Tab-separated table of C-alpha atoms and ligand atoms in Angstrom:
chain	number	residue	atom	x	y	z
A	6	UNK	CA	-7.015	-90.005	68.785
A	7	UNK	CA	-4.613	-89.541	65.905
A	8	UNK	CA	-1.657	-91.468	64.573
A	9	UNK	CA	1.407	-89.461	63.537
A	10	UNK	CA	3.643	-91.289	61.068
A	11	UNK	CA	7.170	-90.080	60.287
A	12	UNK	CA	9.333	-91.277	57.389
A	13	UNK	CA	12.287	-93.610	57.867
A	14	UNK	CA	10.863	-96.932	59.074
A	15	UNK	CA	12.940	-100.075	59.267
A	16	UNK	CA	10.927	-103.043	60.476
A	17	UNK	CA	12.558	-106.085	62.042
A	18	UNK	CA	11.795	-109.208	64.006
A	19	UNK	CA	8.760	-111.353	64.727
A	20	UNK	CA	5.352	-110.094	65.731
A	21	UNK	CA	1.995	-111.576	66.653
A	22	UNK	CA	-1.336	-110.071	65.752
A	23	UNK	CA	-4.588	-110.347	67.732
A	24	UNK	CA	-6.838	-113.353	67.188
A	25	UNK	CA	-8.931	-113.607	64.031
A	26	UNK	CA	-12.169	-111.713	64.376
A	27	UNK	CA	-14.089	-113.836	61.837
A	28	UNK	CA	-13.147	-117.049	63.616
A	29	UNK	CA	-13.723	-115.586	67.083
A	30	UNK	CA	-17.329	-114.584	66.279
A	31	UNK	CA	-18.102	-118.076	65.019
A	32	UNK	CA	-16.416	-119.985	67.842
A	33	UNK	CA	-18.121	-117.788	70.454
A	34	UNK	CA	-21.515	-118.507	68.907
A	35	UNK	CA	-20.707	-122.206	68.717
A	36	UNK	CA	-19.491	-122.270	72.341
A	37	UNK	CA	-22.617	-120.505	73.627
A	38	UNK	CA	-24.856	-122.969	71.754
A	39	UNK	CA	-22.850	-126.146	72.464
A	40	UNK	CA	-23.965	-128.877	74.828
A	41	UNK	CA	-21.363	-128.768	77.598
A	42	UNK	CA	-18.216	-126.830	78.329
A	43	UNK	CA	-15.981	-125.133	75.761
A	44	UNK	CA	-12.505	-123.683	76.306
A	45	UNK	CA	-11.520	-120.805	74.032
A	46	UNK	CA	-8.090	-119.196	74.003
A	47	UNK	CA	-6.741	-116.253	72.055
A	48	UNK	CA	-10.000	-114.354	71.590
A	49	UNK	CA	-9.032	-110.836	70.485
A	50	UNK	CA	-10.139	-107.950	72.722
A	51	UNK	CA	-11.511	-106.333	69.551
A	52	UNK	CA	-14.679	-104.258	69.865
A	53	UNK	CA	-16.514	-106.299	67.218
A	54	UNK	CA	-15.845	-109.547	69.057
A	55	UNK	CA	-16.908	-107.965	72.351
A	56	UNK	CA	-20.216	-107.102	70.636
A	57	UNK	CA	-20.783	-110.767	69.799
A	58	UNK	CA	-19.844	-111.904	73.316
A	59	UNK	CA	-22.115	-109.406	75.059
A	60	UNK	CA	-25.049	-110.067	72.716
A	61	UNK	CA	-24.665	-113.807	73.302
A	62	UNK	CA	-24.482	-113.201	77.065
A	63	UNK	CA	-27.871	-111.481	76.891
A	64	UNK	CA	-29.544	-114.580	75.388
A	65	UNK	CA	-27.605	-117.204	77.386
A	66	UNK	CA	-28.313	-118.944	80.659
A	67	UNK	CA	-25.370	-120.758	82.207
A	68	UNK	CA	-22.933	-119.267	79.684
A	69	UNK	CA	-23.898	-115.733	80.618
A	70	UNK	CA	-21.557	-114.875	83.536
A	71	UNK	CA	-18.391	-116.039	81.758
A	72	UNK	CA	-19.295	-114.197	78.551
A	73	UNK	CA	-20.133	-111.034	80.490
A	74	UNK	CA	-16.873	-111.100	82.441
A	75	UNK	CA	-14.791	-111.699	79.296
A	76	UNK	CA	-16.574	-108.901	77.418
A	77	UNK	CA	-16.077	-106.407	80.225
A	78	UNK	CA	-12.391	-107.270	80.774
A	79	UNK	CA	-11.675	-107.149	77.048
A	80	UNK	CA	-13.587	-103.859	76.813
A	81	UNK	CA	-11.487	-102.349	79.580
A	82	UNK	CA	-8.356	-103.389	77.699
A	83	UNK	CA	-9.226	-101.660	74.465
A	84	UNK	CA	-10.111	-98.523	76.383
A	85	UNK	CA	-6.584	-98.642	77.771
A	86	UNK	CA	-7.700	-98.761	81.410
A	87	UNK	CA	-4.754	-100.496	82.994
A	88	UNK	CA	-4.064	-102.682	79.989
A	89	UNK	CA	-0.559	-103.961	79.487
A	90	UNK	CA	1.283	-104.944	76.339
A	91	UNK	CA	3.362	-108.056	76.006
A	92	UNK	CA	6.623	-108.348	74.064
A	93	UNK	CA	4.721	-108.794	70.808
A	94	UNK	CA	2.687	-105.648	71.347
A	95	UNK	CA	-0.496	-107.547	72.201
A	96	UNK	CA	-2.846	-106.439	74.947
A	97	UNK	CA	-2.968	-108.902	77.785
A	98	UNK	CA	-6.455	-110.094	78.674
A	99	UNK	CA	-7.234	-113.285	80.523
A	100	UNK	CA	-6.501	-115.730	77.737
A	101	UNK	CA	-8.921	-118.513	78.624
A	102	UNK	CA	-12.681	-118.271	78.339
A	103	UNK	CA	-14.664	-121.224	79.668
A	104	UNK	CA	-18.228	-121.270	78.431
A	105	UNK	CA	-20.864	-123.629	79.777
A	106	UNK	CA	-23.367	-124.148	76.977
A	107	UNK	CA	-26.815	-125.751	77.246
A	108	UNK	CA	-27.259	-126.433	73.546
A	109	UNK	CA	-29.238	-124.196	71.202
A	110	UNK	CA	-32.399	-124.947	73.166
A	111	UNK	CA	-30.804	-123.276	76.214
A	112	UNK	CA	-30.972	-119.833	74.589
A	113	UNK	CA	-33.555	-117.506	76.149
A	114	UNK	CA	-35.114	-114.210	75.201
A	115	UNK	CA	-33.575	-110.916	76.180
A	116	UNK	CA	-35.706	-108.014	77.348
A	117	UNK	CA	-33.081	-105.621	76.001
A	118	UNK	CA	-32.123	-105.124	72.352
A	119	UNK	CA	-28.892	-106.876	71.360
A	120	UNK	CA	-26.316	-104.200	70.541
A	121	UNK	CA	-23.925	-105.319	67.783
A	122	UNK	CA	-22.028	-101.999	67.872
A	123	UNK	CA	-20.071	-101.542	64.638
A	124	UNK	CA	-20.095	-105.222	63.726
A	125	UNK	CA	-21.943	-106.462	60.663
A	126	UNK	CA	-20.583	-109.955	61.270
A	127	UNK	CA	-22.094	-110.070	64.786
A	128	UNK	CA	-25.487	-108.969	63.512
A	129	UNK	CA	-25.686	-111.281	60.516
A	130	UNK	CA	-24.302	-114.403	62.196
A	131	UNK	CA	-26.442	-113.945	65.322
A	132	UNK	CA	-29.499	-113.519	63.092
A	133	UNK	CA	-28.838	-117.040	61.766
A	134	UNK	CA	-28.768	-118.584	65.240
A	135	UNK	CA	-31.728	-116.554	66.547
A	136	UNK	CA	-33.875	-117.457	63.514
A	137	UNK	CA	-34.359	-120.889	65.092
A	138	UNK	CA	-34.823	-119.669	68.694
A	139	UNK	CA	-38.521	-119.620	69.643
A	140	UNK	CA	-38.680	-116.046	70.926
A	141	UNK	CA	-38.417	-112.467	69.751
A	142	UNK	CA	-35.027	-110.784	69.421
A	143	UNK	CA	-34.106	-107.297	68.324
A	144	UNK	CA	-30.626	-106.723	66.886
A	145	UNK	CA	-29.346	-103.181	66.600
A	146	UNK	CA	-26.041	-101.331	66.264
A	147	UNK	CA	-24.223	-98.029	65.889
A	148	UNK	CA	-25.180	-95.447	63.222
A	149	UNK	CA	-22.741	-96.976	60.685
A	150	UNK	CA	-24.138	-100.485	61.153
A	151	UNK	CA	-27.719	-99.192	60.932
A	152	UNK	CA	-27.029	-97.979	57.373
A	153	UNK	CA	-25.721	-101.355	56.135
A	154	UNK	CA	-27.798	-103.788	54.055
A	155	UNK	CA	-29.610	-106.427	56.151
A	156	UNK	CA	-32.145	-107.783	53.638
A	157	UNK	CA	-29.343	-109.999	52.312
A	158	UNK	CA	-29.539	-112.006	55.531
A	159	UNK	CA	-33.232	-111.446	56.342
A	160	UNK	CA	-34.454	-112.857	52.990
A	161	UNK	CA	-32.909	-116.352	53.212
A	162	UNK	CA	-33.871	-116.706	56.896
A	163	UNK	CA	-37.463	-115.785	56.015
A	164	UNK	CA	-37.449	-118.400	53.260
A	165	UNK	CA	-36.496	-120.961	55.933
A	166	UNK	CA	-39.585	-120.047	57.977
A	167	UNK	CA	-38.399	-117.383	60.450
A	168	UNK	CA	-40.168	-114.068	60.807
A	169	UNK	CA	-37.587	-111.359	60.161
A	170	UNK	CA	-38.362	-107.664	59.784
A	171	UNK	CA	-35.915	-104.917	58.876
A	172	UNK	CA	-36.341	-101.164	58.906
A	173	UNK	CA	-36.459	-100.568	55.171
A	174	UNK	CA	-33.647	-103.077	54.657
A	175	UNK	CA	-31.636	-101.922	57.665
A	176	UNK	CA	-31.218	-102.657	61.365
A	177	UNK	CA	-32.909	-102.834	63.804
A	178	UNK	CA	-33.628	-106.410	62.855
A	179	UNK	CA	-36.719	-107.945	64.494
A	180	UNK	CA	-36.564	-111.738	64.587
A	181	UNK	CA	-39.287	-114.116	65.709
A	182	UNK	CA	-37.586	-117.493	65.598
A	183	UNK	CA	-39.214	-120.887	65.242
A	184	UNK	CA	-39.254	-124.162	63.363
A	185	UNK	CA	-37.175	-123.927	60.193
A	186	UNK	CA	-37.012	-125.939	57.000
A	187	UNK	CA	-33.926	-126.475	54.862
A	188	UNK	CA	-33.578	-124.504	51.636
A	189	UNK	CA	-31.172	-124.281	48.728
A	190	UNK	CA	-30.048	-120.665	48.778
A	191	UNK	CA	-28.107	-119.160	45.887
A	192	UNK	CA	-26.563	-115.997	47.330
A	193	UNK	CA	-26.980	-112.979	45.047
A	194	UNK	CA	-23.968	-111.340	46.784
A	195	UNK	CA	-20.808	-113.263	47.697
A	196	UNK	CA	-20.936	-112.905	51.504
A	197	UNK	CA	-19.382	-115.144	54.134
A	198	UNK	CA	-21.588	-113.562	56.780
A	199	UNK	CA	-24.755	-114.540	54.918
A	200	UNK	CA	-23.403	-118.037	54.229
A	201	UNK	CA	-22.545	-118.388	57.932
A	202	UNK	CA	-26.001	-117.214	59.038
A	203	UNK	CA	-27.820	-119.632	56.723
A	204	UNK	CA	-25.601	-122.563	57.769
A	205	UNK	CA	-26.143	-121.763	61.470
A	206	UNK	CA	-29.901	-121.692	60.836
A	207	UNK	CA	-29.549	-124.951	58.891
A	208	UNK	CA	-28.251	-126.678	62.035
A	209	UNK	CA	-31.780	-126.405	63.415
A	210	UNK	CA	-33.743	-126.912	60.198
A	211	UNK	CA	-35.655	-129.897	58.942
A	212	UNK	CA	-33.972	-131.404	55.879
A	213	UNK	CA	-30.900	-130.148	54.064
A	214	UNK	CA	-29.787	-126.526	53.852
A	215	UNK	CA	-27.479	-125.613	50.972
A	216	UNK	CA	-25.735	-122.322	50.284
A	217	UNK	CA	-24.331	-121.621	46.823
A	218	UNK	CA	-21.728	-118.860	46.501
A	219	UNK	CA	-21.506	-116.714	43.347
A	220	UNK	CA	-17.758	-116.330	44.078
A	221	UNK	CA	-15.699	-118.081	46.754
A	222	UNK	CA	-15.730	-116.512	50.229
A	223	UNK	CA	-14.093	-117.456	53.544
A	224	UNK	CA	-15.115	-120.869	54.881
A	225	UNK	CA	-14.647	-120.590	58.673
A	226	UNK	CA	-18.215	-121.652	59.485
A	227	UNK	CA	-18.051	-124.932	57.613
A	228	UNK	CA	-14.523	-125.709	58.847
A	229	UNK	CA	-15.552	-125.315	62.484
A	230	UNK	CA	-18.753	-127.305	61.964
A	231	UNK	CA	-16.864	-130.096	60.184
A	232	UNK	CA	-14.346	-130.230	63.047
A	233	UNK	CA	-17.261	-130.521	65.493
A	234	UNK	CA	-18.656	-133.480	63.551
A	235	UNK	CA	-21.556	-131.764	61.768
A	236	UNK	CA	-22.772	-133.335	58.509
A	237	UNK	CA	-21.206	-130.822	56.120
A	238	UNK	CA	-21.034	-131.580	52.429
A	239	UNK	CA	-19.053	-129.393	50.045
A	240	UNK	CA	-20.424	-130.136	46.607
A	241	UNK	CA	-22.365	-127.700	44.469
A	242	UNK	CA	-22.284	-125.295	47.429
A	243	UNK	CA	-22.072	-126.096	51.118
A	244	UNK	CA	-24.782	-128.231	52.721
A	245	UNK	CA	-25.638	-128.991	56.325
A	246	UNK	CA	-28.324	-130.933	58.153
A	247	UNK	CA	-29.778	-130.721	61.662
A	248	UNK	CA	-27.037	-131.187	64.233
A	249	UNK	CA	-26.352	-130.322	67.875
A	250	UNK	CA	-22.667	-130.057	68.706
A	251	UNK	CA	-20.924	-130.610	72.031
A	252	UNK	CA	-18.454	-128.394	73.882
A	253	UNK	CA	-15.011	-128.058	72.307
A	254	UNK	CA	-11.670	-126.343	72.700
A	255	UNK	CA	-9.605	-124.165	70.412
A	256	UNK	CA	-7.045	-121.365	70.320
A	257	UNK	CA	-8.024	-118.628	67.875
A	258	UNK	CA	-5.216	-118.062	65.330
A	259	UNK	CA	-3.887	-114.565	64.629
A	260	UNK	CA	-5.913	-112.564	62.120
A	261	UNK	CA	-4.376	-112.720	58.614
A	262	UNK	CA	-6.236	-109.517	57.682
A	263	UNK	CA	-4.364	-107.773	60.514
A	264	UNK	CA	-1.109	-109.488	59.491
A	265	UNK	CA	-1.629	-107.974	56.017
A	266	UNK	CA	-0.862	-104.520	57.471
A	267	UNK	CA	2.543	-105.741	58.665
A	268	UNK	CA	3.329	-107.500	55.405
A	269	UNK	CA	2.454	-104.326	53.484
A	270	UNK	CA	4.475	-102.178	55.904
A	271	UNK	CA	7.543	-104.357	55.292
A	272	UNK	CA	7.025	-104.231	51.518
A	273	UNK	CA	6.622	-100.436	51.487
A	274	UNK	CA	9.680	-99.809	53.669
A	275	UNK	CA	11.897	-102.524	52.165
A	276	UNK	CA	12.168	-104.327	55.509
A	277	UNK	CA	11.659	-107.901	56.611
A	278	UNK	CA	9.332	-109.235	59.313
A	279	UNK	CA	7.796	-112.508	60.424
A	280	UNK	CA	4.229	-112.789	61.673
A	281	UNK	CA	3.812	-115.822	63.889
A	282	UNK	CA	0.803	-117.788	65.135
A	283	UNK	CA	-1.331	-116.484	62.291
A	284	UNK	CA	-4.313	-118.127	60.596
A	285	UNK	CA	-3.431	-119.576	57.183
A	286	UNK	CA	-6.849	-120.569	55.897
A	287	UNK	CA	-6.482	-120.477	52.072
A	288	UNK	CA	-9.754	-118.537	51.713
A	289	UNK	CA	-8.089	-115.686	53.613
A	290	UNK	CA	-4.719	-115.591	51.851
A	291	UNK	CA	-5.633	-114.319	48.387
A	292	UNK	CA	-4.089	-110.988	49.411
A	293	UNK	CA	-0.683	-112.712	49.382
A	294	UNK	CA	-1.245	-113.687	45.722
A	295	UNK	CA	-2.057	-110.094	44.887
A	296	UNK	CA	1.049	-108.947	46.776
A	297	UNK	CA	3.124	-111.522	44.884
A	298	UNK	CA	1.888	-109.956	41.641
A	299	UNK	CA	3.085	-106.661	43.114
A	300	UNK	CA	6.558	-108.188	43.461
A	301	UNK	CA	6.472	-108.984	47.202
A	302	UNK	CA	7.968	-112.324	48.208
A	303	UNK	CA	6.466	-114.090	51.207
A	304	UNK	CA	7.000	-117.477	52.764
A	305	UNK	CA	4.069	-119.227	54.406
A	306	UNK	CA	4.605	-122.137	56.804
A	307	UNK	CA	1.735	-124.148	58.263
A	308	UNK	CA	2.611	-125.516	61.710
A	309	UNK	CA	-0.611	-126.851	63.221
A	310	UNK	CA	-4.404	-126.901	63.055
A	311	UNK	CA	-7.019	-125.471	65.408
A	312	UNK	CA	-10.582	-126.656	64.937
A	313	UNK	CA	-9.991	-127.176	61.217
A	314	UNK	CA	-8.009	-123.949	60.749
A	315	UNK	CA	-4.348	-124.089	59.625
A	316	UNK	CA	-2.010	-121.906	61.734
A	317	UNK	CA	1.642	-120.916	61.215
A	318	UNK	CA	3.816	-118.026	60.058
A	319	UNK	CA	4.129	-115.541	57.226
A	320	UNK	CA	7.595	-114.125	56.527
A	321	UNK	CA	8.184	-111.239	54.190
A	322	UNK	CA	11.408	-109.962	52.722
A	323	UNK	CA	10.944	-106.450	51.345
A	324	UNK	CA	13.399	-104.532	49.219
A	325	UNK	CA	12.088	-105.009	45.686
A	326	UNK	CA	10.126	-102.412	43.723
A	327	UNK	CA	6.365	-102.535	44.143
A	328	UNK	CA	4.624	-103.253	40.846
A	329	UNK	CA	1.212	-101.897	39.836
A	330	UNK	CA	-1.608	-104.448	39.955
A	331	UNK	CA	-5.104	-105.194	38.644
A	332	UNK	CA	-7.446	-106.802	41.146
A	333	UNK	CA	-10.065	-108.587	39.038
A	334	UNK	CA	-13.826	-108.566	39.765
A	335	UNK	CA	-13.964	-112.295	40.570
A	336	UNK	CA	-11.269	-112.033	43.274
A	337	UNK	CA	-12.708	-108.998	45.068
A	338	UNK	CA	-14.699	-111.162	47.545
A	339	UNK	CA	-11.524	-112.976	48.614
A	340	UNK	CA	-9.618	-109.744	49.346
A	341	UNK	CA	-12.621	-107.759	50.527
A	342	UNK	CA	-10.989	-106.772	53.845
A	343	UNK	CA	-7.498	-106.283	52.385
A	344	UNK	CA	-8.328	-103.887	49.549
A	345	UNK	CA	-7.530	-100.866	51.763
A	346	UNK	CA	-4.061	-102.236	52.573
A	347	UNK	CA	-3.442	-103.344	48.977
A	348	UNK	CA	-4.387	-99.815	47.948
A	349	UNK	CA	-1.821	-98.522	50.458
A	350	UNK	CA	0.832	-100.536	48.639
A	351	UNK	CA	-0.392	-99.508	45.183
A	352	UNK	CA	0.305	-95.871	46.103
A	353	UNK	CA	4.005	-96.764	46.139
A	354	UNK	CA	4.032	-98.720	42.849
A	355	UNK	CA	5.360	-97.361	39.593
A	356	UNK	CA	2.233	-96.964	37.493
A	357	UNK	CA	-1.546	-97.198	37.801
A	358	UNK	CA	-3.255	-99.937	39.816
A	359	UNK	CA	-6.908	-100.929	39.350
A	360	UNK	CA	-9.414	-102.473	41.757
A	361	UNK	CA	-12.287	-103.540	39.502
A	362	UNK	CA	-16.000	-103.917	40.392
A	363	UNK	CA	-15.323	-103.252	44.049
A	364	UNK	CA	-18.805	-101.838	44.807
A	365	UNK	CA	-19.166	-104.055	47.920
A	366	UNK	CA	-16.626	-101.721	49.542
A	367	UNK	CA	-19.281	-99.017	49.584
A	368	UNK	CA	-21.360	-100.969	52.136
A	369	UNK	CA	-18.588	-101.810	54.608
A	370	UNK	CA	-17.986	-99.909	57.867
A	371	UNK	CA	-17.712	-96.826	55.629
A	372	UNK	CA	-17.785	-96.223	51.867
A	373	UNK	CA	-14.249	-97.468	51.419
A	374	UNK	CA	-14.002	-96.621	47.702
A	375	UNK	CA	-14.779	-92.998	48.379
A	376	UNK	CA	-12.681	-92.938	51.575
A	377	UNK	CA	-9.611	-94.471	49.930
A	378	UNK	CA	-9.608	-92.062	46.996
A	379	UNK	CA	-10.157	-89.059	49.294
A	380	UNK	CA	-7.616	-90.205	51.910
A	381	UNK	CA	-4.890	-90.904	49.361
A	382	UNK	CA	-5.330	-87.455	47.851
A	383	UNK	CA	-5.283	-85.911	51.350
A	384	UNK	CA	-1.891	-87.543	51.996
A	385	UNK	CA	-0.431	-86.146	48.768
A	386	UNK	CA	-1.077	-89.050	46.393
A	387	UNK	CA	-3.313	-89.533	43.364
A	388	UNK	CA	-6.399	-91.747	43.251
A	389	UNK	CA	-9.928	-91.677	41.828
A	390	UNK	CA	-13.180	-93.635	41.871
A	391	UNK	CA	-14.477	-94.515	38.428
A	392	UNK	CA	-17.934	-95.955	38.977
A	393	UNK	CA	-17.271	-98.937	41.244
A	394	UNK	CA	-13.614	-99.185	40.190
A	395	UNK	CA	-10.756	-97.589	42.095
A	396	UNK	CA	-7.673	-96.391	40.277
A	397	UNK	CA	-4.524	-95.437	42.136
A	398	UNK	CA	-1.618	-93.706	40.459
A	399	UNK	CA	1.686	-94.892	41.862
A	400	UNK	CA	4.452	-92.495	42.686
A	401	UNK	CA	4.181	-92.215	46.469
A	402	UNK	CA	2.936	-89.695	49.001
A	403	UNK	CA	4.257	-86.321	50.029
A	404	UNK	CA	2.479	-86.121	53.411
A	405	UNK	CA	-0.650	-84.510	54.824
A	406	UNK	CA	-3.687	-85.298	56.942
A	407	UNK	CA	-6.229	-88.051	56.335
A	408	UNK	CA	-9.129	-89.350	58.386
A	409	UNK	CA	-10.335	-92.879	59.061
A	410	UNK	CA	-13.987	-91.840	58.755
A	411	UNK	CA	-14.512	-94.048	61.836
A	412	UNK	CA	-13.422	-97.144	59.873
A	413	UNK	CA	-10.751	-99.391	61.440
A	414	UNK	CA	-9.227	-100.696	58.221
A	415	UNK	CA	-8.983	-97.225	56.715
A	416	UNK	CA	-7.109	-95.911	59.793
A	417	UNK	CA	-4.574	-98.745	59.560
A	418	UNK	CA	-4.236	-98.690	55.764
A	419	UNK	CA	-3.458	-94.960	55.808
A	420	UNK	CA	-0.927	-95.419	58.620
A	421	UNK	CA	0.851	-98.139	56.653
A	422	UNK	CA	0.771	-96.134	53.401
A	423	UNK	CA	2.262	-93.192	55.307
A	424	UNK	CA	5.385	-95.215	56.177
A	425	UNK	CA	6.519	-94.674	52.579
A	426	UNK	CA	5.707	-90.936	52.449
A	427	UNK	CA	8.425	-88.339	52.057
A	428	UNK	CA	6.798	-86.107	54.718
A	429	UNK	CA	4.849	-86.471	57.934
A	430	UNK	CA	1.280	-87.827	57.881
A	431	UNK	CA	-1.443	-87.424	60.515
A	432	UNK	CA	-4.402	-89.803	60.573
A	433	UNK	CA	-7.481	-88.711	62.489
A	434	UNK	CA	-10.043	-91.089	63.989
A	435	UNK	CA	-7.284	-93.577	64.832
A	436	UNK	CA	-9.210	-95.114	67.757
A	437	UNK	CA	-11.261	-97.003	65.145
A	438	UNK	CA	-8.363	-99.481	64.816
A	439	UNK	CA	-9.556	-101.103	68.080
A	440	UNK	CA	-12.540	-102.520	66.220
A	441	UNK	CA	-10.338	-105.294	64.794
A	442	UNK	CA	-6.712	-104.687	65.848
A	443	UNK	CA	-6.410	-103.417	69.413
A	444	UNK	CA	-2.801	-102.340	69.930
A	445	UNK	CA	-2.165	-101.673	66.235
A	446	UNK	CA	0.126	-98.692	66.874
A	447	UNK	CA	1.974	-100.463	69.708
A	448	UNK	CA	2.513	-103.536	67.514
A	449	UNK	CA	3.827	-101.392	64.648
A	450	UNK	CA	6.115	-99.510	67.057
A	451	UNK	CA	7.417	-102.787	68.473
A	452	UNK	CA	8.296	-103.854	64.920
A	453	UNK	CA	10.190	-100.572	64.397
A	454	UNK	CA	7.683	-98.225	62.745
A	455	UNK	CA	8.006	-94.522	63.663
A	456	UNK	CA	4.332	-94.128	64.575
A	457	UNK	CA	2.810	-92.409	67.548
A	458	UNK	CA	-0.683	-92.411	68.949
A	459	UNK	CA	-1.813	-89.048	70.327
A	460	UNK	CA	-5.006	-88.025	72.083
B	509	S3P	C1	-16.749	-111.562	57.330
B	509	S3P	C2	-17.132	-111.489	56.031
B	509	S3P	C3	-16.886	-110.328	55.171
B	509	S3P	C4	-15.830	-109.418	55.756
B	509	S3P	C5	-16.025	-109.166	57.223
B	509	S3P	C6	-15.993	-110.472	57.983
B	509	S3P	C7	-17.070	-112.766	58.094
B	509	S3P	O1	-18.073	-109.611	55.026
B	509	S3P	O2	-15.802	-108.181	55.072
B	509	S3P	O3	-14.997	-108.327	57.722
B	509	S3P	O4	-16.510	-112.966	59.191
B	509	S3P	O5	-17.896	-113.556	57.628
B	509	S3P	P1	-19.174	-110.001	53.916
B	509	S3P	O6	-19.692	-111.347	54.247
B	509	S3P	O7	-20.239	-108.950	54.034
B	509	S3P	O8	-18.438	-109.918	52.623
């Protein structure tokens, strides 16, 4: 599939974005390991989330049928088989998932390997839960996932007492779970996935488990656990002690990382849009600070809370010049998923923008530093990698052809950047957007972007 983007966008109105992938993974895991029934709404039919649901189904008892049905319906939606789109451009899937959990001790071994597809979050978070399950599990994934670093999660789980083997640091991950003991783990890399895995394991460990972050990262795991009554302490890191939670209910807020594409699109085209029902967790909104430094004015309104997560709207009023920006090393972890879209904006600034010490981008779904520099040049702009820094010369795009390299955020970032080009842009590998934002093109079209998806 490819996305064709033509110049001349004028975005208007209010849009919703699919549910937050990071939150959905965590709530699904918590629902499958709760004691009793949970009611989840707003799970996104995103391929990564489907990977978590189907892997959990394989190790669940009573929760299995519901998880399997949700995963297959959601999967059919992203493949476009009879899916429909509501007025906000969102795919309609049955919105309520009821999961009957039997507690963590209700998990059972799977004869098949657990396939995490393209999703590093599924693999790393599930490793944390399975480290305490007294059986053998094998976690695997697609070729991209099998190249990504897994020692970062295997090492702390081993130190807690689980047997975890990797294939030279990569998936497949072989886990022999068992009795765990609490540890104090100082993460060498700032990773919310690793923090989440260690905290999940800590729920079943003897004593206290503490995770110390070298730089702040998203805090969805501890927010959900706190809301469920777990003994979470935030002081010199995040600590947890043994705890078994009960069933719960929650509606997953819209994904702010997906909303970022709409905010950037409005800024680039000088339009105004509102994104409603979106997650407003402060650890996910650093991209708005960076955009503010680029001259973009946004208004954030918190309206309610869902399982410890603030939810509301983001409104953006475009029309001012985009300023060049420097993203500093210590803030990279807080904009890790938004660097591609911030780079898309930087292309349209007057002057050079710098993304410093962004080496973590090389071990995402693709090498995003390389892909961004190459893609920007392919669309008629100027950008270069300098070690692990990315420099983007402002001045806009003339048009051309770029490829996603199979990476969802690259496909969407290029499509958004292309809205400000003087000529037509074609983006190959556009189907990758379904990994986190099913219906991306339809949502952009509904907001007024001249984008088309072609086979
Ligand atoms: C995520 C954490 C981040 C992020 C990913 C989702 C999470 O990864 O890039 O998209 O849900 O915990 P790292 O923990 O590897 O930085």
